[in-house]
Structures are given as structure tokens and as C-alpha cells.
Short mmCIF file of C-alpha atoms in Angstrom, two decimals:
data_model
loop_
_atom_site.label_atom_id
_atom_site.label_comp_id
_atom_site.label_asym_id
_atom_site.label_seq_id
_atom_site.Cartn_x
_atom_site.Cartn_y
_atom_site.Cartn_z
CA UNK A 6 68.69 -25.71 6.05
CA UNK A 7 67.52 -27.00 2.73
CA UNK A 8 64.36 -29.05 2.68
CA UNK A 9 65.98 -33.21 1.73
CA UNK A 10 65.10 -35.75 3.71
CA UNK A 11 66.17 -39.13 4.11
CA UNK A 12 62.96 -41.34 3.38
CA UNK A 13 62.28 -44.65 5.71
CA UNK A 14 64.13 -46.79 2.60
CA UNK A 15 67.28 -44.98 2.35
CA UNK A 16 67.49 -44.66 5.94
CA UNK A 17 66.78 -48.99 5.60
CA UNK A 18 69.67 -49.21 3.12
CA UNK A 19 72.33 -46.74 5.11
CA UNK A 20 72.09 -48.59 7.68
CA UNK A 21 72.35 -51.98 5.89
CA UNK A 22 75.75 -50.38 4.40
CA UNK A 23 76.98 -48.38 7.20
CA UNK A 24 75.95 -51.75 10.31
CA UNK A 25 75.23 -54.46 8.68
CA UNK A 26 71.79 -54.46 9.88
CA UNK A 27 68.44 -53.33 9.12
CA UNK A 28 66.95 -50.50 11.52
CA UNK A 29 65.33 -53.11 13.40
CA UNK A 30 68.84 -54.63 14.33
CA UNK A 31 70.10 -51.32 14.89
CA UNK A 32 67.63 -50.98 17.63
CA UNK A 33 68.25 -54.00 19.34
CA UNK A 34 72.45 -52.79 18.85
CA UNK A 35 71.92 -49.82 20.39
CA UNK A 36 70.18 -51.38 23.77
CA UNK A 37 73.81 -52.78 23.92
CA UNK A 38 76.00 -50.34 22.83
CA UNK A 39 74.96 -46.87 23.29
CA UNK A 40 74.97 -46.10 26.96
CA UNK A 41 72.61 -43.28 28.54
CA UNK A 42 74.90 -41.28 30.61
CA UNK A 43 73.92 -38.08 32.18
CA UNK A 44 76.99 -36.12 33.33
CA UNK A 45 77.21 -32.68 34.04
CA UNK A 46 78.66 -29.74 31.76
CA UNK A 47 82.74 -30.14 31.55
CA UNK A 48 82.93 -33.09 34.07
CA UNK A 49 83.78 -35.63 30.95
CA UNK A 50 85.20 -34.58 27.25
CA UNK A 51 81.89 -34.25 24.60
CA UNK A 52 80.42 -33.80 21.12
CA UNK A 53 77.70 -31.67 20.85
CA UNK A 54 75.63 -32.51 18.02
CA UNK A 55 73.01 -30.19 17.82
CA UNK A 56 70.58 -31.98 15.70
CA UNK A 57 66.64 -31.60 15.68
CA UNK A 58 64.86 -34.69 15.88
CA UNK A 59 62.32 -36.51 13.77
CA UNK A 60 61.25 -37.43 17.31
CA UNK A 61 59.44 -34.43 17.44
CA UNK A 62 58.38 -33.38 14.01
CA UNK A 63 60.30 -30.58 13.36
CA UNK A 64 60.90 -30.68 9.91
CA UNK A 65 56.42 -30.94 9.81
CA UNK A 66 56.15 -28.29 11.98
CA UNK A 67 57.62 -26.06 9.53
CA UNK A 68 55.97 -27.35 6.65
CA UNK A 69 53.26 -26.36 8.31
CA UNK A 70 54.12 -23.03 8.71
CA UNK A 71 54.82 -22.67 5.39
CA UNK A 72 51.11 -23.44 4.30
CA UNK A 73 49.62 -20.93 6.16
CA UNK A 74 51.58 -18.53 4.24
CA UNK A 75 54.07 -17.95 7.24
CA UNK A 76 58.15 -18.34 7.27
CA UNK A 77 59.37 -21.40 8.56
CA UNK A 78 61.33 -21.16 12.44
CA UNK A 79 63.96 -23.50 10.86
CA UNK A 80 64.40 -25.35 13.81
CA UNK A 81 67.29 -27.41 12.90
CA UNK A 82 69.69 -24.10 12.30
CA UNK A 83 68.50 -23.19 15.77
CA UNK A 84 69.16 -26.50 17.02
CA UNK A 85 72.58 -26.21 16.13
CA UNK A 86 73.31 -22.65 16.94
CA UNK A 87 72.15 -22.64 20.60
CA UNK A 88 73.42 -25.93 21.20
CA UNK A 89 76.76 -24.63 21.15
CA UNK A 90 75.91 -22.77 24.45
CA UNK A 91 75.76 -26.47 26.40
CA UNK A 92 79.37 -27.16 25.50
CA UNK A 93 82.34 -26.15 27.85
CA UNK A 94 85.34 -25.23 26.49
CA UNK A 95 87.30 -27.40 24.40
CA UNK A 96 84.72 -29.67 23.23
CA UNK A 97 83.11 -30.52 20.26
CA UNK A 98 80.24 -28.76 18.29
CA UNK A 99 78.85 -29.96 14.76
CA UNK A 100 76.59 -28.12 12.73
CA UNK A 101 76.22 -25.57 9.56
CA UNK A 102 75.62 -22.44 8.69
CA UNK A 103 76.97 -19.08 9.52
CA UNK A 104 74.43 -18.58 12.65
CA UNK A 105 75.89 -21.58 13.78
CA UNK A 106 79.57 -20.29 12.95
CA UNK A 107 78.64 -16.92 14.87
CA UNK A 108 77.88 -19.25 18.14
CA UNK A 109 81.15 -20.83 17.79
CA UNK A 110 83.21 -18.08 17.61
CA UNK A 111 81.57 -16.63 20.68
CA UNK A 112 82.22 -19.77 22.60
CA UNK A 113 85.77 -21.50 23.54
CA UNK A 114 84.27 -24.91 22.04
CA UNK A 115 86.15 -26.82 18.75
CA UNK A 116 84.20 -26.62 15.84
CA UNK A 117 83.83 -29.43 13.55
CA UNK A 118 81.76 -27.72 10.76
CA UNK A 119 79.25 -29.87 8.18
CA UNK A 120 79.42 -28.56 4.69
CA UNK A 121 76.09 -30.04 3.46
CA UNK A 122 73.40 -27.59 4.29
CA UNK A 123 71.11 -29.14 1.86
CA UNK A 124 69.30 -31.95 4.83
CA UNK A 125 66.95 -30.87 6.85
CA UNK A 126 68.33 -32.30 10.24
CA UNK A 127 71.97 -32.70 10.79
CA UNK A 128 72.26 -36.44 11.61
CA UNK A 129 70.92 -37.05 7.60
CA UNK A 130 73.77 -35.07 6.31
CA UNK A 131 76.28 -36.79 8.30
CA UNK A 132 74.79 -40.65 6.91
CA UNK A 133 74.70 -39.47 3.82
CA UNK A 134 78.69 -38.26 3.66
CA UNK A 135 79.64 -41.39 5.78
CA UNK A 136 77.84 -43.72 2.58
CA UNK A 137 79.35 -41.61 0.41
CA UNK A 138 83.08 -41.96 1.70
CA UNK A 139 85.32 -45.06 0.61
CA UNK A 140 85.73 -47.57 3.18
CA UNK A 141 88.27 -46.52 5.47
CA UNK A 142 88.15 -42.86 4.28
CA UNK A 143 85.32 -40.89 6.31
CA UNK A 144 85.10 -37.11 5.58
CA UNK A 145 86.72 -34.46 7.67
CA UNK A 146 84.18 -34.24 10.21
CA UNK A 147 83.48 -37.70 10.56
CA UNK A 148 87.04 -38.45 10.93
CA UNK A 149 87.17 -35.97 13.40
CA UNK A 150 84.21 -37.29 15.41
CA UNK A 151 85.74 -40.66 15.27
CA UNK A 152 89.28 -39.01 16.61
CA UNK A 153 88.25 -37.53 19.11
CA UNK A 154 86.21 -40.86 20.47
CA UNK A 155 89.62 -43.23 19.64
CA UNK A 156 91.23 -40.40 21.57
CA UNK A 157 89.28 -39.81 24.70
CA UNK A 158 86.67 -43.26 25.26
CA UNK A 159 85.32 -41.57 27.66
CA UNK A 160 83.51 -39.18 25.64
CA UNK A 161 79.43 -38.46 25.62
CA UNK A 162 78.14 -37.50 22.78
CA UNK A 163 74.94 -35.03 23.84
CA UNK A 164 72.02 -34.44 21.66
CA UNK A 165 68.62 -34.04 21.76
CA UNK A 166 67.16 -37.06 21.68
CA UNK A 167 68.05 -40.85 19.62
CA UNK A 168 65.67 -40.98 16.84
CA UNK A 169 66.23 -43.60 14.12
CA UNK A 170 68.77 -41.50 12.40
CA UNK A 171 70.70 -40.75 15.59
CA UNK A 172 71.14 -44.76 16.08
CA UNK A 173 72.87 -45.69 12.68
CA UNK A 174 75.34 -42.68 13.15
CA UNK A 175 75.60 -43.15 16.99
CA UNK A 176 76.74 -47.02 16.84
CA UNK A 177 78.22 -46.29 13.29
CA UNK A 178 80.89 -43.80 15.11
CA UNK A 179 81.48 -45.73 18.23
CA UNK A 180 82.39 -48.75 15.52
CA UNK A 181 84.59 -46.35 13.34
CA UNK A 182 86.10 -45.60 16.97
CA UNK A 183 86.64 -48.99 18.36
CA UNK A 184 84.59 -48.78 21.05
CA UNK A 185 82.73 -51.64 23.16
CA UNK A 186 79.74 -48.87 24.15
CA UNK A 187 79.57 -44.95 23.54
CA UNK A 188 78.57 -42.58 26.46
CA UNK A 189 75.53 -40.95 24.93
CA UNK A 190 73.96 -37.64 26.82
CA UNK A 191 70.45 -38.52 25.94
CA UNK A 192 67.71 -41.14 27.17
CA UNK A 193 67.14 -44.92 26.89
CA UNK A 194 65.27 -45.66 23.98
CA UNK A 195 62.20 -46.86 25.92
CA UNK A 196 62.10 -43.33 27.62
CA UNK A 197 62.64 -41.32 24.26
CA UNK A 198 60.42 -43.35 21.77
CA UNK A 199 57.43 -44.99 24.52
CA UNK A 200 57.00 -42.74 27.01
CA UNK A 201 58.00 -39.11 25.59
CA UNK A 202 54.61 -38.02 24.90
CA UNK A 203 51.44 -36.93 26.12
CA UNK A 204 49.55 -39.81 25.78
CA UNK A 205 51.61 -41.75 28.93
CA UNK A 206 49.45 -39.37 30.77
CA UNK A 207 46.01 -40.66 29.91
CA UNK A 208 44.58 -43.65 29.25
CA UNK A 209 43.40 -45.07 25.97
CA UNK A 210 38.93 -44.23 25.19
CA UNK A 211 38.64 -47.90 25.42
CA UNK A 212 40.58 -48.20 28.63
CA UNK A 213 38.61 -45.27 30.27
CA UNK A 214 34.80 -46.57 29.28
CA UNK A 215 35.61 -50.41 31.03
CA UNK A 216 36.06 -49.10 34.19
CA UNK A 217 32.96 -48.86 36.81
CA UNK A 218 31.31 -45.14 36.64
CA UNK A 219 32.25 -42.94 39.68
CA UNK A 220 29.19 -42.26 42.40
CA UNK A 221 27.50 -39.04 42.10
CA UNK A 222 29.34 -37.75 45.61
CA UNK A 223 32.87 -39.52 44.61
CA UNK A 224 35.70 -37.19 44.72
CA UNK A 225 36.80 -36.60 41.31
CA UNK A 226 40.71 -37.08 42.54
CA UNK A 227 39.50 -40.66 42.92
CA UNK A 228 37.99 -41.32 39.48
CA UNK A 229 41.17 -39.71 38.35
CA UNK A 230 43.42 -42.24 40.15
CA UNK A 231 40.72 -45.85 38.98
CA UNK A 232 40.94 -44.15 35.14
CA UNK A 233 44.87 -43.95 35.46
CA UNK A 234 45.11 -47.12 36.96
CA UNK A 235 43.86 -48.83 33.74
CA UNK A 236 46.21 -46.94 31.50
CA UNK A 237 49.72 -48.18 29.89
CA UNK A 238 52.32 -46.46 32.04
CA UNK A 239 51.01 -47.16 35.51
CA UNK A 240 49.96 -51.04 33.73
CA UNK A 241 53.79 -50.96 33.31
CA UNK A 242 55.01 -49.78 36.56
CA UNK A 243 52.70 -49.58 39.10
CA UNK A 244 52.84 -45.41 40.13
CA UNK A 245 50.55 -42.53 39.41
CA UNK A 246 51.54 -39.58 38.17
CA UNK A 247 49.89 -36.14 39.20
CA UNK A 248 47.57 -35.35 36.28
CA UNK A 249 44.42 -33.70 34.73
CA UNK A 250 41.57 -35.42 33.71
CA UNK A 251 41.73 -36.35 29.83
CA UNK A 252 41.67 -39.31 27.00
CA UNK A 253 44.26 -40.44 24.60
CA UNK A 254 43.31 -40.92 21.23
CA UNK A 255 45.16 -43.01 19.25
CA UNK A 256 45.20 -42.84 14.86
CA UNK A 257 46.57 -46.09 14.35
CA UNK A 258 44.48 -48.15 11.90
CA UNK A 259 41.19 -45.54 13.00
CA UNK A 260 39.15 -43.94 10.21
CA UNK A 261 37.53 -40.76 9.76
CA UNK A 262 33.98 -42.35 11.85
CA UNK A 263 36.44 -44.77 14.66
CA UNK A 264 37.89 -41.16 15.01
CA UNK A 265 34.77 -39.40 15.28
CA UNK A 266 33.42 -41.87 17.72
CA UNK A 267 36.79 -41.60 20.13
CA UNK A 268 36.77 -37.61 20.37
CA UNK A 269 33.49 -37.56 21.06
CA UNK A 270 33.00 -40.83 23.31
CA UNK A 271 36.39 -38.63 25.63
CA UNK A 272 34.47 -35.27 25.58
CA UNK A 273 31.54 -37.22 26.86
CA UNK A 274 33.69 -38.71 29.63
CA UNK A 275 34.94 -35.43 30.38
CA UNK A 276 31.59 -34.23 30.71
CA UNK A 277 29.73 -37.07 32.76
CA UNK A 278 32.26 -38.08 35.33
CA UNK A 279 34.08 -34.41 35.68
CA UNK A 280 30.74 -31.91 34.93
CA UNK A 281 33.60 -30.34 33.25
CA UNK A 282 32.34 -28.01 29.65
CA UNK A 283 35.71 -27.38 28.21
CA UNK A 284 38.25 -29.18 26.99
CA UNK A 285 41.79 -28.73 25.24
CA UNK A 286 42.65 -30.79 21.77
CA UNK A 287 46.78 -31.75 21.84
CA UNK A 288 49.00 -33.79 19.04
CA UNK A 289 50.91 -36.28 21.66
CA UNK A 290 53.94 -35.20 20.34
CA UNK A 291 53.59 -31.13 19.33
CA UNK A 292 56.50 -29.43 19.10
CA UNK A 293 56.78 -26.04 21.50
CA UNK A 294 52.94 -26.43 22.03
CA UNK A 295 51.43 -25.58 18.55
CA UNK A 296 49.04 -27.12 16.95
CA UNK A 297 46.84 -26.95 20.50
CA UNK A 298 42.96 -25.96 20.25
CA UNK A 299 42.44 -24.82 23.52
CA UNK A 300 38.50 -23.57 25.04
CA UNK A 301 36.78 -26.75 23.25
CA UNK A 302 33.01 -26.63 24.17
CA UNK A 303 32.67 -30.81 24.92
CA UNK A 304 29.07 -30.24 23.87
CA UNK A 305 29.27 -29.27 20.70
CA UNK A 306 29.24 -32.43 18.10
CA UNK A 307 30.46 -30.01 15.53
CA UNK A 308 33.48 -28.72 17.21
CA UNK A 309 34.31 -31.94 18.05
CA UNK A 310 34.29 -33.70 14.57
CA UNK A 311 36.67 -30.90 12.94
CA UNK A 312 38.86 -31.82 15.81
CA UNK A 313 38.53 -35.54 14.76
CA UNK A 314 39.49 -34.37 10.89
CA UNK A 315 42.53 -32.56 12.12
CA UNK A 316 43.55 -35.90 14.02
CA UNK A 317 42.79 -37.52 10.80
CA UNK A 318 44.49 -35.35 8.33
CA UNK A 319 48.24 -34.82 10.81
CA UNK A 320 47.76 -38.50 11.03
CA UNK A 321 48.91 -38.18 14.76
CA UNK A 322 48.00 -39.31 18.36
CA UNK A 323 46.15 -36.65 20.43
CA UNK A 324 44.68 -36.09 23.96
CA UNK A 325 41.43 -34.43 24.69
CA UNK A 326 42.24 -33.50 28.22
CA UNK A 327 40.34 -30.90 30.69
CA UNK A 328 40.90 -26.65 29.81
CA UNK A 329 43.03 -25.76 32.33
CA UNK A 330 41.75 -21.74 34.20
CA UNK A 331 45.25 -21.30 35.09
CA UNK A 332 46.44 -19.21 38.07
CA UNK A 333 48.39 -16.44 36.94
CA UNK A 334 50.57 -13.36 38.01
CA UNK A 335 51.55 -10.57 36.42
CA UNK A 336 54.58 -8.27 35.97
CA UNK A 337 54.43 -4.78 33.69
CA UNK A 338 53.55 -5.48 30.80
CA UNK A 339 53.03 -9.08 31.00
CA UNK A 340 50.76 -11.71 32.69
CA UNK A 341 52.08 -15.76 33.05
CA UNK A 342 50.11 -18.24 33.38
CA UNK A 343 51.11 -20.31 36.50
CA UNK A 344 53.06 -23.48 34.22
CA UNK A 345 55.87 -24.24 36.43
CA UNK A 346 58.84 -26.74 35.02
CA UNK A 347 60.75 -29.49 36.71
CA UNK A 348 63.19 -30.89 35.65
CA UNK A 349 66.78 -34.13 35.57
CA UNK A 350 69.72 -33.04 34.78
CA UNK A 351 72.62 -35.30 34.47
CA UNK A 352 70.30 -38.52 35.68
CA UNK A 353 69.15 -36.51 38.99
CA UNK A 354 66.18 -34.54 39.69
CA UNK A 355 67.33 -31.59 39.86
CA UNK A 356 67.67 -28.00 41.47
CA UNK A 357 64.71 -25.62 41.27
CA UNK A 358 62.40 -25.50 39.18
CA UNK A 359 61.16 -22.69 36.34
CA UNK A 360 57.96 -20.73 35.40
CA UNK A 361 57.37 -20.33 31.66
CA UNK A 362 57.16 -17.26 29.55
CA UNK A 363 54.28 -18.62 27.00
CA UNK A 364 53.17 -16.46 23.84
CA UNK A 365 49.31 -18.23 24.11
CA UNK A 366 50.11 -22.11 24.42
CA UNK A 367 53.34 -21.75 22.78
CA UNK A 368 56.57 -21.82 25.13
CA UNK A 369 58.77 -18.87 24.53
CA UNK A 370 61.30 -18.77 27.81
CA UNK A 371 62.37 -20.12 31.49
CA UNK A 372 62.29 -17.97 34.74
CA UNK A 373 64.24 -20.23 36.97
CA UNK A 374 63.02 -20.19 40.76
CA UNK A 375 63.39 -22.23 44.15
CA UNK A 376 61.18 -23.19 46.90
CA UNK A 377 62.54 -19.57 48.88
CA UNK A 378 61.50 -17.35 45.73
CA UNK A 379 57.96 -19.26 44.08
CA UNK A 380 56.08 -17.77 46.10
CA UNK A 381 57.12 -14.17 44.61
CA UNK A 382 54.81 -15.90 41.19
CA UNK A 383 52.48 -16.62 43.44
CA UNK A 384 53.04 -20.40 43.17
CA UNK A 385 52.76 -21.70 46.96
CA UNK A 386 56.04 -23.28 48.55
CA UNK A 387 53.26 -26.32 49.01
CA UNK A 388 52.60 -26.47 45.54
CA UNK A 389 56.20 -26.06 43.90
CA UNK A 390 57.00 -29.50 46.33
CA UNK A 391 54.08 -31.55 44.62
CA UNK A 392 55.10 -30.78 41.04
CA UNK A 393 58.91 -31.66 42.62
CA UNK A 394 57.37 -34.82 44.22
CA UNK A 395 55.48 -35.51 41.12
CA UNK A 396 59.20 -35.78 38.57
CA UNK A 397 60.46 -37.50 41.39
CA UNK A 398 57.48 -40.34 41.10
CA UNK A 399 58.32 -40.39 37.10
CA UNK A 400 62.16 -40.30 37.77
CA UNK A 401 61.67 -43.33 40.01
CA UNK A 402 59.49 -45.21 38.18
CA UNK A 403 62.17 -45.25 34.74
CA UNK A 404 64.41 -46.57 38.09
CA UNK A 405 62.69 -49.27 39.69
CA UNK A 406 61.73 -52.26 39.96
CA UNK A 407 65.50 -53.46 39.60
CA UNK A 408 66.11 -51.86 35.52
CA UNK A 409 66.89 -48.73 34.87
CA UNK A 410 65.58 -47.19 31.61
CA UNK A 411 68.17 -44.66 31.20
CA UNK A 412 66.22 -41.53 32.20
CA UNK A 413 69.14 -38.20 32.04
CA UNK A 414 67.52 -35.83 30.96
CA UNK A 415 64.14 -34.50 30.65
CA UNK A 416 61.24 -32.31 32.07
CA UNK A 417 57.65 -31.85 32.62
CA UNK A 418 55.57 -29.06 32.44
CA UNK A 419 52.92 -28.93 35.34
CA UNK A 420 49.60 -26.91 35.06
CA UNK A 421 48.54 -24.98 38.55
CA UNK A 422 45.00 -23.96 37.51
CA UNK A 423 41.31 -24.42 38.26
CA UNK A 424 39.48 -26.93 36.26
CA UNK A 425 35.45 -26.33 37.39
CA UNK A 426 33.11 -28.78 36.98
CA UNK A 427 33.05 -31.45 40.24
CA UNK A 428 37.01 -29.84 41.41
CA UNK A 429 34.86 -26.71 42.08
CA UNK A 430 37.21 -23.36 42.23
CA UNK A 431 39.96 -25.85 44.29
CA UNK A 432 43.24 -25.13 42.12
CA UNK A 433 45.53 -28.51 41.08
CA UNK A 434 48.58 -29.09 40.41
CA UNK A 435 49.52 -31.80 37.70
CA UNK A 436 51.21 -33.04 34.98
CA UNK A 437 50.33 -31.31 31.81
CA UNK A 438 53.39 -32.38 29.16
CA UNK A 439 56.16 -34.76 29.10
CA UNK A 440 59.18 -33.31 27.44
CA UNK A 441 61.65 -36.38 28.18
CA UNK A 442 64.55 -35.43 26.10
CA UNK A 443 66.58 -32.00 25.53
CA UNK A 444 64.83 -28.92 26.14
CA UNK A 445 64.56 -25.26 26.62
CA UNK A 446 65.32 -25.11 29.93
CA UNK A 447 68.61 -27.09 29.82
CA UNK A 448 69.74 -23.15 28.30
CA UNK A 449 68.33 -20.77 31.42
CA UNK A 450 70.19 -23.52 33.91
CA UNK A 451 73.51 -23.06 31.68
CA UNK A 452 72.53 -19.61 31.66
CA UNK A 453 72.20 -18.94 35.44
CA UNK A 454 75.96 -21.11 36.06
CA UNK A 455 77.45 -18.67 34.12
CA UNK A 456 75.83 -16.02 36.17
CA UNK A 457 77.13 -17.06 38.92
CA UNK A 458 80.14 -17.72 38.12
CA UNK A 459 80.33 -13.54 37.07
CA UNK A 460 78.72 -12.83 40.46
CA UNK A 461 80.77 -14.81 42.53
CA UNK A 462 78.31 -16.60 44.33
CA UNK A 463 76.09 -19.91 44.38
CA UNK A 464 73.12 -18.85 45.91
CA UNK A 465 70.71 -15.69 46.00
CA UNK A 466 71.37 -15.36 41.65
CA UNK A 467 68.53 -16.16 39.66
CA UNK A 468 68.32 -16.13 36.13
CA UNK A 469 65.86 -15.20 32.26
CA UNK A 470 66.20 -16.57 28.87
CA UNK A 471 63.47 -14.91 26.48
CA UNK A 472 63.37 -16.78 22.30
CA UNK A 473 62.93 -13.31 20.42
CA UNK A 474 62.87 -13.41 16.73
CA UNK A 475 65.36 -11.19 15.10
CA UNK A 476 64.75 -8.99 12.11
CA UNK A 477 66.86 -9.98 8.75
CA UNK A 478 69.66 -8.64 9.61
CA UNK A 479 70.11 -9.55 13.37
CA UNK A 480 72.63 -11.94 13.75
CA UNK A 481 74.31 -13.10 16.58
CA UNK A 482 76.92 -9.94 16.01
CA UNK A 483 74.26 -7.32 15.93
CA UNK A 484 72.41 -8.95 18.63
CA UNK A 485 75.32 -8.97 21.20
CA UNK A 486 76.32 -5.40 20.22
CA UNK A 487 72.17 -4.34 21.40
CA UNK A 488 72.29 -5.79 24.77
CA UNK A 489 73.91 -3.90 27.45
CA UNK A 490 75.69 -6.86 29.79
CA UNK A 491 76.01 -5.66 33.26
CA UNK A 492 74.27 -3.19 35.59
CA UNK A 493 74.27 -3.02 39.76
CA UNK A 494 73.59 -7.31 40.25
CA UNK A 495 72.62 -7.73 36.29
CA UNK A 496 73.83 -9.93 33.78
CA UNK A 497 72.66 -10.45 30.82
CA UNK A 498 74.18 -11.70 26.86
CA UNK A 499 72.73 -12.63 23.47
CA UNK A 500 73.06 -16.51 23.13
CA UNK A 501 71.67 -17.07 19.90
CA UNK A 502 70.47 -15.46 16.93
CA UNK A 503 69.31 -17.24 13.86
CA UNK A 504 68.72 -13.80 11.40
CA UNK A 505 65.10 -13.19 11.01
CA UNK A 506 63.69 -16.79 12.15
CA UNK A 507 65.10 -17.40 16.50
CA UNK A 508 67.14 -16.11 19.11
CA UNK A 509 67.42 -16.59 22.66
CA UNK A 510 68.66 -13.84 25.16
CA UNK A 511 69.53 -14.08 28.66
CA UNK A 512 69.01 -11.80 31.98
CA UNK A 513 70.16 -12.83 35.78
CA UNK A 514 69.89 -10.63 38.93
CA UNK A 515 69.33 -11.02 42.71
CA UNK A 516 65.49 -11.84 42.67
CA UNK A 517 63.71 -14.25 39.80
CA UNK A 518 60.70 -11.30 39.56
CA UNK A 519 63.68 -9.45 38.74
CA UNK A 520 65.12 -11.57 36.10
CA UNK A 521 61.95 -11.74 34.58
CA UNK A 522 61.49 -8.02 34.09
CA UNK A 523 64.78 -7.29 32.71
CA UNK A 524 64.67 -9.68 30.13
CA UNK A 525 60.86 -9.01 29.18
CA UNK A 526 62.48 -4.82 29.23
CA UNK A 527 65.94 -6.05 27.50
CA UNK A 528 62.98 -7.62 24.48
CA UNK A 529 61.25 -4.48 24.63
CA UNK A 530 63.94 -2.32 24.40
CA UNK A 531 66.01 -4.76 21.67
CA UNK A 532 62.37 -4.75 19.43
CA UNK A 533 62.17 -1.07 19.55
CA UNK A 534 65.84 -0.44 18.29
CA UNK A 535 64.97 -2.72 14.89
CA UNK A 536 66.63 -5.49 15.99
CA UNK A 537 63.88 -7.95 16.95
CA UNK A 538 60.62 -8.64 14.47
CA UNK A 539 58.64 -8.12 17.96
CA UNK A 540 58.34 -7.74 21.48
CA UNK A 541 55.55 -9.70 24.27
CA UNK A 542 55.36 -6.26 25.83
CA UNK A 543 55.29 -4.10 22.84
CA UNK A 544 52.72 -6.53 21.49
CA UNK A 545 50.60 -6.47 25.09
CA UNK A 546 50.38 -10.13 23.73
CA UNK A 547 48.88 -11.97 27.17
CA UNK A 548 48.77 -15.79 26.98
CA UNK A 549 45.62 -16.94 26.52
#
């Protein structure tokens, strides 16, 4: 997609012209007119709006790749193309570009093409079209969406998250269709914008410094709980979440001197309270695990000051948490770190969970597991239940005390790891990242549902999906031609391909370990056939 963006000033102007209120007014209106609504695929008609989101800094991530001399991933093109897979037959899917067209052609969805590739974000393109059209005469794509909402008011709009741009667009669509409320398969505003970040799990350095120092023989888990009691999340909801030692570092209003002081203070607290030597430095809202610095020596002031400079340059909030020595599980040619994820789907904690395929700190795929099979990845049933219990606590917090914040979808990544220091060698199970929006696991769950239909069985079927990097000429048709779909109790398919950028493949089998091995072997075979640029197994890339 192109590089154009709407500035904040332009978005304010568009909001005033389309809705008669500024952006602050749209926030208030969204709370009344946009209803978070978790609906399983196919239960009600849907409009699938596969736009990337400004909340995750997709454009900035692509620019960062360019600054390093690397080709951008083009998250917008990939998001729009792969979102087609989440549509049920007859759903409207909105998007742009040839990868999206091929994905729609391979589906039973109804395409609504937006002939405006200059804008990076699909929402920006649609808003520009809405403003440019004469009153009462919306451009064809927008007219089709309005007609769908008028004809079927129960229609739900599925999208990654409700950012400021999406708020303006959705409110305009709702009002143009004459609806009192618009159902949206996305989390409520407070969940999406206040709590969907790593800093939710950590007190600030200043908050943590204000509590009494722990006694020398105090259990580190007690110190963790005490620190979390002063964090904003606990003050708001009164709920404890299982987490790692760590602290939030706010960029707002901080100059270089204050940020250096905060980073050094966080490192000192990790050393003194928990006896830790290494930390992990993370942007609060990084996409797919990018820009993470692992193995930070907490006693090295030069290294800490370099992290403070990074925070000042990117103008983001960060966290400094304990470095995790993940427990691991090996399959032929690959080693998993034990960082399982559990999820909320259609407003409820979902069955099972996933084991992540990663390249370094970057997510590259998911393997569906459940309590009956998690031990095949050296995750004990007790550890698996602990992760699910943590998600239940988060879900309950957002729906407790007589209010419902509209938590309809999302995932939480956990670490099963040794920390050392005062924790010794006893493994912990702790939340490490909140993804309270659309997430990669939606695709492995959709693929699992497809595979269960193919096999004609609801049980004894497991699935794995893997991000791949297609060669310059490998579009979806080429990738699909390279996949052998079926075999004895095996199902495989290509889900998405953006040539030269990103793609997604899936394999299903009677065992999650077989599915994991199958998807890694499929990637390797496609790579050797020249259809992919990389292969984890061929490159012997092991997570660090």
C-alpha cells in the first residue's frame, strides 16, 4: 500500500465534516453508538474490515524496516488479504490490491473493493472517499456497506481494533444507515486504548519505589503481589494477575535525564528486590514482538543508558522486566520456547490455547493445543490450567463490579520459564504480553474449524499455522499449487500470500505435535521449491 496518512489535523477536520463533532466528541459518541459484540463466525451477517491499526504502529514498523535498509512487511496489504479467511460465506469483505482479490476469489465471501491504494491504512482511504463524495451520494464501496447495514441491521463489523480513524468511519456508517447502534466485533474503547499494552502488567518505577522494601527472606511472589497492588490495573479492578517482575517506563513528559533515571531505577529494583542479573526491554505496544532487547545486563549503566536513548527516539512507553529463561521443547529441526497463549473469542474464554512458533522474539505461528495434549510440548496440565486461570481473571476484571467493558476478543501470551535470582530454578507461569484485539490465533482457530469439517470430527483434530515469506513471484495461486492438501489423516492449505512479503500456511493432524512438524516441513518444502525466501528448518534458526 502507499505511504499516505491522514494527519491528526486532517482527521479532526474529517470528523467535523462527516459527524459534526471533533475527535473528542467521537469518543463520547462511540461509547453510546458502537456496541462491542462478540459473535462466532457465521452466526450473524458480517462486514470484515481487515484494516491495519494505528494503535499497533504498523506504519511506523514498516518505516523502521526501511530505515534499516530492509524491505517493509506491508502490514496493511497482509492484514487486508488474510482477514478474508475470517469471513463466512456471504459476508462482505473490504480491501484492496491483488493479494486481497486472490484471497476473495478463493473464498465464498462477497468482495467490496476500495480503489484507493495510496493510503497506508484502509480506514484512511475510506474516510477520504467519504469526505470527497457529494452529500447523500457515497462512493460505491461505502454505498454497498451502508446498504448492507440498512438491509440487515444485525450485521456485525469485524475489525482489528477501534482506533480513532475507525471510530469516525463506523459512526458515519451507522448514521448513514440510520441505525441506533452498530454492532462491532472489536473490544470496547477502554480495553483497546487503556489496557491493551504491556504496561498494564507493571507498576511504574515511581509506584513501585513507594512501597516498603521486602525483607531479606520474603517470598518473591509476595513482593510481586505487593508491587502489583499499587499498579493502575489493580487499583482499578482489585484483581491480581500472574506476571513477571518488571516496571513501566513512561515517555510522557520525560526528558533524556529523567528517562535514564527511570531505566536505571527499574534495573536497580530488579536486582535488589529479586536478585536478577538480566532484564528484557520492550516497547509497550510493539507489533509481533519487534524491537525487543533481551538479555540486558542490569548492572551495566552504559547498556541501560542506551535503552533510555532508544525510548526517547521512538517516543513510546517501555517496560523493563525480568529476562526469561524459557523452558523449551524440540521437534526435528526446531526448538519451541514455552510461551503459550490463551484467548477470548466471541466474548468468552475460548477452548484450548496455542503454543507459539517464534523467530527470536517475533511471533511466526501458532499450534493449537488443549489440556489433554499440552504435555506433548512439555507443558504440564497444571501449567496449562494456570495460564487459563490467568486469562479468566483478566476476563472477569473487565466484566465485574456491575460493568462490562466489552472484552470480546484477544489473547494473552504467557511465559513458562525460570527467572533465577530469588526465584531459583522453580519455573513460573506468568503473563508477558496482552494482545487485546484481533490476533494470529484467530487464524489457527479458523483453520482448525475448517479441518474439523474436512475430517468430520470435532475431537482428535489439531492444527498449526505458520507465517511464511513468499518469493517475489509467489502469489496465493502459486503458493496453493505448491501445497499438497491431503494425506492420511492430514489437511494442509495456503491461506494468504502477499508476494515478496508475508503469507500464511496451515496443516492439521490428529496430534498437535504432528501438526507442528507438518507445518514446519511444509515451509521447508516450499522453500526448497523456490516459492519462499526463508525456512526456519533450512536456516536452522533457533529462538534465542
